[in-house]
PDB file of C-alpha atoms and ligand atoms in Angstrom:
ATOM      1  CA  MET A   1     -73.213 129.652  15.199  1.00 53.00           C
ATOM      2  CA  LYS A   2     -71.122 129.495  18.362  1.00 63.00           C
ATOM      3  CA  LEU A   3     -71.936 132.521  19.526  1.00 62.00           C
ATOM      4  CA  LYS A   4     -75.434 132.043  18.913  1.00 66.00           C
ATOM      5  CA  THR A   5     -75.059 128.583  20.974  1.00 61.00           C
ATOM      6  CA  LEU A   6     -73.319 130.360  23.618  1.00 59.00           C
ATOM      7  CA  MET A   7     -76.397 133.098  23.862  1.00 60.00           C
ATOM      8  CA  MET A   8     -78.850 130.465  23.739  1.00 60.00           C
ATOM      9  CA  SER A   9     -77.102 128.386  26.807  1.00 60.00           C
ATOM     10  CA  ALA A  10     -76.921 131.938  28.655  1.00 57.00           C
ATOM     11  CA  LEU A  11     -80.733 131.930  28.121  1.00 55.00           C
ATOM     12  CA  ILE A  12     -81.392 128.734  29.421  1.00 55.00           C
ATOM     13  CA  ALA A  13     -79.548 129.405  32.338  1.00 56.00           C
ATOM     14  CA  LEU A  14     -81.004 132.566  33.441  1.00 56.00           C
ATOM     15  CA  SER A  15     -84.653 131.080  32.551  1.00 55.00           C
ATOM     16  CA  ALA A  16     -83.973 127.946  34.550  1.00 55.00           C
ATOM     17  CA  PRO A  17     -85.215 129.041  38.000  1.00 58.00           C
ATOM     18  CA  LEU A  18     -88.473 130.262  36.634  1.00 63.00           C
ATOM     19  CA  MET A  19     -88.986 126.522  34.829  1.00 77.00           C
ATOM     20  CA  ALA A  20     -88.289 124.549  38.044  1.00 91.00           C
ATOM     21  CA  ALA A  21     -90.706 121.753  37.724  1.00 97.00           C
ATOM     22  CA  GLU A  22     -92.774 119.492  40.346  1.00 98.00           C
ATOM     23  CA  HIS A  23     -92.753 116.095  40.454  1.00 98.00           C
ATOM     24  CA  THR A  24     -94.980 113.593  42.657  1.00 98.00           C
ATOM     25  CA  VAL A  25     -93.950 110.449  44.104  1.00 98.00           C
ATOM     26  CA  GLU A  26     -96.663 108.230  45.538  1.00 98.00           C
ATOM     27  CA  MET A  27     -96.172 106.176  48.849  1.00 98.00           C
ATOM     28  CA  LYS A  28     -98.055 102.971  48.257  1.00 98.00           C
ATOM     29  CA  ASN A  29     -98.658  99.544  49.955  1.00 98.00           C
ATOM     30  CA  VAL A  30     -98.256  97.744  46.655  1.00 97.00           C
ATOM     31  CA  GLY A  31     -96.697  98.929  43.460  1.00 96.00           C
ATOM     32  CA  ALA A  32     -94.495  97.376  40.608  1.00 92.00           C
ATOM     33  CA  ASP A  33     -91.505  96.773  42.987  1.00 91.00           C
ATOM     34  CA  GLY A  34     -93.530  94.775  45.213  1.00 95.00           C
ATOM     35  CA  THR A  35     -94.787  95.886  48.507  1.00 97.00           C
ATOM     36  CA  MET A  36     -94.358  99.299  50.557  1.00 98.00           C
ATOM     37  CA  VAL A  37     -92.802 101.119  47.978  1.00 98.00           C
ATOM     38  CA  PHE A  38     -92.276 104.837  46.668  1.00 98.00           C
ATOM     39  CA  GLU A  39     -93.503 105.072  43.243  1.00 98.00           C
ATOM     40  CA  PRO A  40     -91.686 106.123  41.018  1.00 98.00           C
ATOM     41  CA  ALA A  41     -88.996 104.752  43.348  1.00 98.00           C
ATOM     42  CA  VAL A  42     -85.798 106.182  41.297  1.00 98.00           C
ATOM     43  CA  LEU A  43     -86.655 110.189  40.014  1.00 98.00           C
ATOM     44  CA  LYS A  44     -84.215 112.160  37.997  1.00 98.00           C
ATOM     45  CA  VAL A  45     -85.127 115.779  38.245  1.00 98.00           C
ATOM     46  CA  ALA A  46     -83.425 119.360  37.557  1.00 97.00           C
ATOM     47  CA  VAL A  47     -81.679 121.067  40.349  1.00 97.00           C
ATOM     48  CA  GLY A  48     -83.998 123.542  42.028  1.00 97.00           C
ATOM     49  CA  ASP A  49     -87.098 120.980  41.216  1.00 98.00           C
ATOM     50  CA  THR A  50     -89.833 120.323  43.783  1.00 98.00           C
ATOM     51  CA  VAL A  51     -90.622 116.561  44.770  1.00 98.00           C
ATOM     52  CA  HIS A  52     -94.267 115.881  46.576  1.00 98.00           C
ATOM     53  CA  PHE A  53     -94.514 112.950  48.108  1.00 98.00           C
ATOM     54  CA  VAL A  54     -98.072 111.919  48.452  1.00 98.00           C
ATOM     55  CA  PRO A  55     -99.604 109.305  50.824  1.00 98.00           C
ATOM     56  CA  THR A  56    -101.479 107.305  48.371  1.00 98.00           C
ATOM     57  CA  ASP A  57    -101.954 104.186  50.902  1.00 98.00           C
ATOM     58  CA  ALA A  58    -101.810 104.966  54.731  1.00 97.00           C
ATOM     59  CA  ALA A  59     -99.026 104.700  57.348  1.00 97.00           C
ATOM     60  CA  HIS A  60     -96.061 106.080  55.214  1.00 98.00           C
ATOM     61  CA  ASN A  61     -93.793 108.915  55.245  1.00 98.00           C
ATOM     62  CA  SER A  62     -90.627 110.167  53.535  1.00 98.00           C
ATOM     63  CA  GLU A  63     -87.517 111.213  55.412  1.00 98.00           C
ATOM     64  CA  SER A  64     -83.805 111.904  54.207  1.00 98.00           C
ATOM     65  CA  VAL A  65     -81.354 109.320  55.635  1.00 98.00           C
ATOM     66  CA  PRO A  66     -78.234 110.854  57.302  1.00 96.00           C
ATOM     67  CA  GLY A  67     -75.104 110.764  54.992  1.00 96.00           C
ATOM     68  CA  LEU A  68     -77.134 109.973  52.079  1.00 98.00           C
ATOM     69  CA  SER A  69     -77.652 113.357  50.283  1.00 98.00           C
ATOM     70  CA  PRO A  70     -75.658 115.504  48.510  1.00 98.00           C
ATOM     71  CA  GLU A  71     -73.030 117.836  50.718  1.00 96.00           C
ATOM     72  CA  GLY A  72     -74.853 120.562  52.241  1.00 96.00           C
ATOM     73  CA  ALA A  73     -78.477 119.574  51.326  1.00 97.00           C
ATOM     74  CA  ALA A  74     -81.125 120.140  53.889  1.00 96.00           C
ATOM     75  CA  SER A  75     -82.903 117.202  55.299  1.00 98.00           C
ATOM     76  CA  TRP A  76     -86.225 116.729  55.457  1.00 98.00           C
ATOM     77  CA  LYS A  77     -88.693 114.521  57.449  1.00 98.00           C
ATOM     78  CA  GLY A  78     -92.655 114.037  56.461  1.00 98.00           C
ATOM     79  CA  VAL A  79     -95.263 113.157  58.927  1.00 98.00           C
ATOM     80  CA  ILE A  80     -96.563 109.659  58.875  1.00 98.00           C
ATOM     81  CA  ASN A  81    -100.033 109.953  56.449  1.00 98.00           C
ATOM     82  CA  GLN A  82     -99.042 113.373  55.268  1.00 98.00           C
ATOM     83  CA  LYS A  83     -97.846 115.012  52.169  1.00 98.00           C
ATOM     84  CA  VAL A  84     -94.225 116.561  52.103  1.00 98.00           C
ATOM     85  CA  SER A  85     -92.820 118.528  49.565  1.00 98.00           C
ATOM     86  CA  VAL A  86     -88.989 118.861  49.015  1.00 98.00           C
ATOM     87  CA  THR A  87     -86.875 121.251  46.818  1.00 98.00           C
ATOM     88  CA  LEU A  88     -83.904 119.879  45.790  1.00 98.00           C
ATOM     89  CA  ASP A  89     -81.239 122.509  45.544  1.00 97.00           C
ATOM     90  CA  LYS A  90     -77.910 120.562  45.799  1.00 98.00           C
ATOM     91  CA  GLU A  91     -76.866 118.450  42.738  1.00 98.00           C
ATOM     92  CA  GLY A  92     -76.375 115.019  43.377  1.00 98.00           C
ATOM     93  CA  VAL A  93     -78.044 111.773  44.661  1.00 98.00           C
ATOM     94  CA  TYR A  94     -80.654 111.532  47.460  1.00 98.00           C
ATOM     95  CA  VAL A  95     -81.590 108.186  49.190  1.00 98.00           C
ATOM     96  CA  TYR A  96     -84.722 108.776  51.335  1.00 98.00           C
ATOM     97  CA  GLN A  97     -86.964 106.062  53.296  1.00 98.00           C
ATOM     98  CA  CYS A  98     -90.492 105.466  54.826  1.00 98.00           C
ATOM     99  CA  PHE A  99     -89.512 105.318  58.704  1.00 98.00           C
ATOM    100  CA  PRO A 100     -92.272 102.473  59.563  1.00 97.00           C
ATOM    101  CA  HIS A 101     -91.144 100.481  56.553  1.00 98.00           C
ATOM    102  CA  THR A 102     -87.493 100.616  56.401  1.00 98.00           C
ATOM    103  CA  VAL A 103     -87.195  97.135  57.464  1.00 98.00           C
ATOM    104  CA  MET A 104     -89.035  96.152  54.070  1.00 98.00           C
ATOM    105  CA  ALA A 105     -86.775  98.405  52.367  1.00 98.00           C
ATOM    106  CA  MET A 106     -88.928 101.144  51.622  1.00 98.00           C
ATOM    107  CA  VAL A 107     -86.515 103.570  50.019  1.00 98.00           C
ATOM    108  CA  GLY A 108     -86.188 105.810  47.127  1.00 98.00           C
ATOM    109  CA  VAL A 109     -83.641 107.389  45.462  1.00 98.00           C
ATOM    110  CA  LEU A 110     -83.689 111.123  43.583  1.00 98.00           C
ATOM    111  CA  VAL A 111     -81.041 112.364  41.282  1.00 98.00           C
ATOM    112  CA  ALA A 112     -81.074 116.263  40.871  1.00 98.00           C
ATOM    113  CA  GLY A 113     -78.919 117.192  37.934  1.00 97.00           C
ATOM    114  CA  GLU A 114     -75.984 114.911  37.436  1.00 98.00           C
ATOM    115  CA  PRO A 115     -75.367 111.953  40.018  1.00 98.00           C
ATOM    116  CA  THR A 116     -72.129 113.656  41.058  1.00 98.00           C
ATOM    117  CA  ASN A 117     -72.035 111.879  44.532  1.00 98.00           C
ATOM    118  CA  LEU A 118     -72.912 108.409  43.595  1.00 98.00           C
ATOM    119  CA  ASP A 119     -69.696 106.899  44.634  1.00 97.00           C
ATOM    120  CA  ALA A 120     -70.019 108.366  48.105  1.00 98.00           C
ATOM    121  CA  ILE A 121     -73.636 107.380  48.516  1.00 98.00           C
ATOM    122  CA  LYS A 122     -72.691 103.782  47.250  1.00 97.00           C
ATOM    123  CA  ALA A 123     -70.024 103.797  50.081  1.00 97.00           C
ATOM    124  CA  ASN A 124     -72.328 105.010  52.834  1.00 98.00           C
ATOM    125  CA  VAL A 125     -75.352 102.792  52.323  1.00 98.00           C
ATOM    126  CA  GLY A 126     -74.186 100.190  54.327  1.00 98.00           C
ATOM    127  CA  PRO A 127     -75.808 101.073  57.570  1.00 98.00           C
ATOM    128  CA  LEU A 128     -79.047 101.758  55.992  1.00 98.00           C
ATOM    129  CA  LYS A 129     -79.143  98.576  54.111  1.00 98.00           C
ATOM    130  CA  ALA A 130     -78.127  96.613  57.530  1.00 98.00           C
ATOM    131  CA  LYS A 131     -81.758  97.631  58.649  1.00 98.00           C
ATOM    132  CA  PHE A 132     -83.544  95.765  55.796  1.00 98.00           C
ATOM    133  CA  ALA A 133     -85.295  92.218  56.548  1.00 98.00           C
ATOM    134  CA  LEU A 134     -86.922  91.910  53.151  1.00 97.00           C
ATOM    135  CA  ASN A 135     -86.347  93.204  49.791  1.00 97.00           C
ATOM    136  CA  LYS A 136     -82.563  93.247  50.715  1.00 97.00           C
ATOM    137  CA  ASP A 137     -81.197  94.219  46.989  1.00 97.00           C
ATOM    138  CA  ARG A 138     -84.084  96.582  46.356  1.00 98.00           C
ATOM    139  CA  LEU A 139     -81.884  99.604  47.032  1.00 98.00           C
ATOM    140  CA  ASP A 140     -78.916  98.182  45.113  1.00 98.00           C
ATOM    141  CA  LYS A 141     -81.209  97.638  42.108  1.00 98.00           C
ATOM    142  CA  TYR A 142     -82.457 101.382  42.465  1.00 98.00           C
ATOM    143  CA  LEU A 143     -78.633 102.534  42.515  1.00 98.00           C
ATOM    144  CA  ALA A 144     -77.950 100.689  39.554  1.00 98.00           C
ATOM    145  CA  GLN A 145     -80.389 102.423  37.479  1.00 97.00           C
ATOM    146  CA  VAL A 146     -78.742 106.062  38.238  1.00 98.00           C
ATOM    147  CA  LYS A 147     -76.392 106.969  35.302  1.00 88.00           C
TER     148      LYS A 147
HETATM  149 CU1   CU B   1     -94.141 102.760  54.438  1.00 91.07          CU
END
């Protein structure tokens, strides 16, 4: 039984890169969380998965926020009104923003695998939150959903 479990684990580990999934996050003027939102705003994926940010409405982009990604993770900066795709190779929590709407707290959270860096993220969100004029508690609500 134990050996079989081990072998299954090994098989799953070996096949994981082949099963990398793809996810879509919409960039919207209005969504369940209010105006100027990413949807879903909090998304849990597996390490190695790809997330596509699609411009459902106009005038949005998605870009990583310096200091709010796992150690060694690549940054990204989407062009306004264009789809941008990001493959999450490092485990942990990523906070990203829509640059034109940072002031409205148009931000989102990705979790690849386990949220191993959640404490560091929470300790470093101050400068980003200081830019919010509206929806000031939005990012805290999102981070509270991360388990
Ligand atoms: Cu936006």
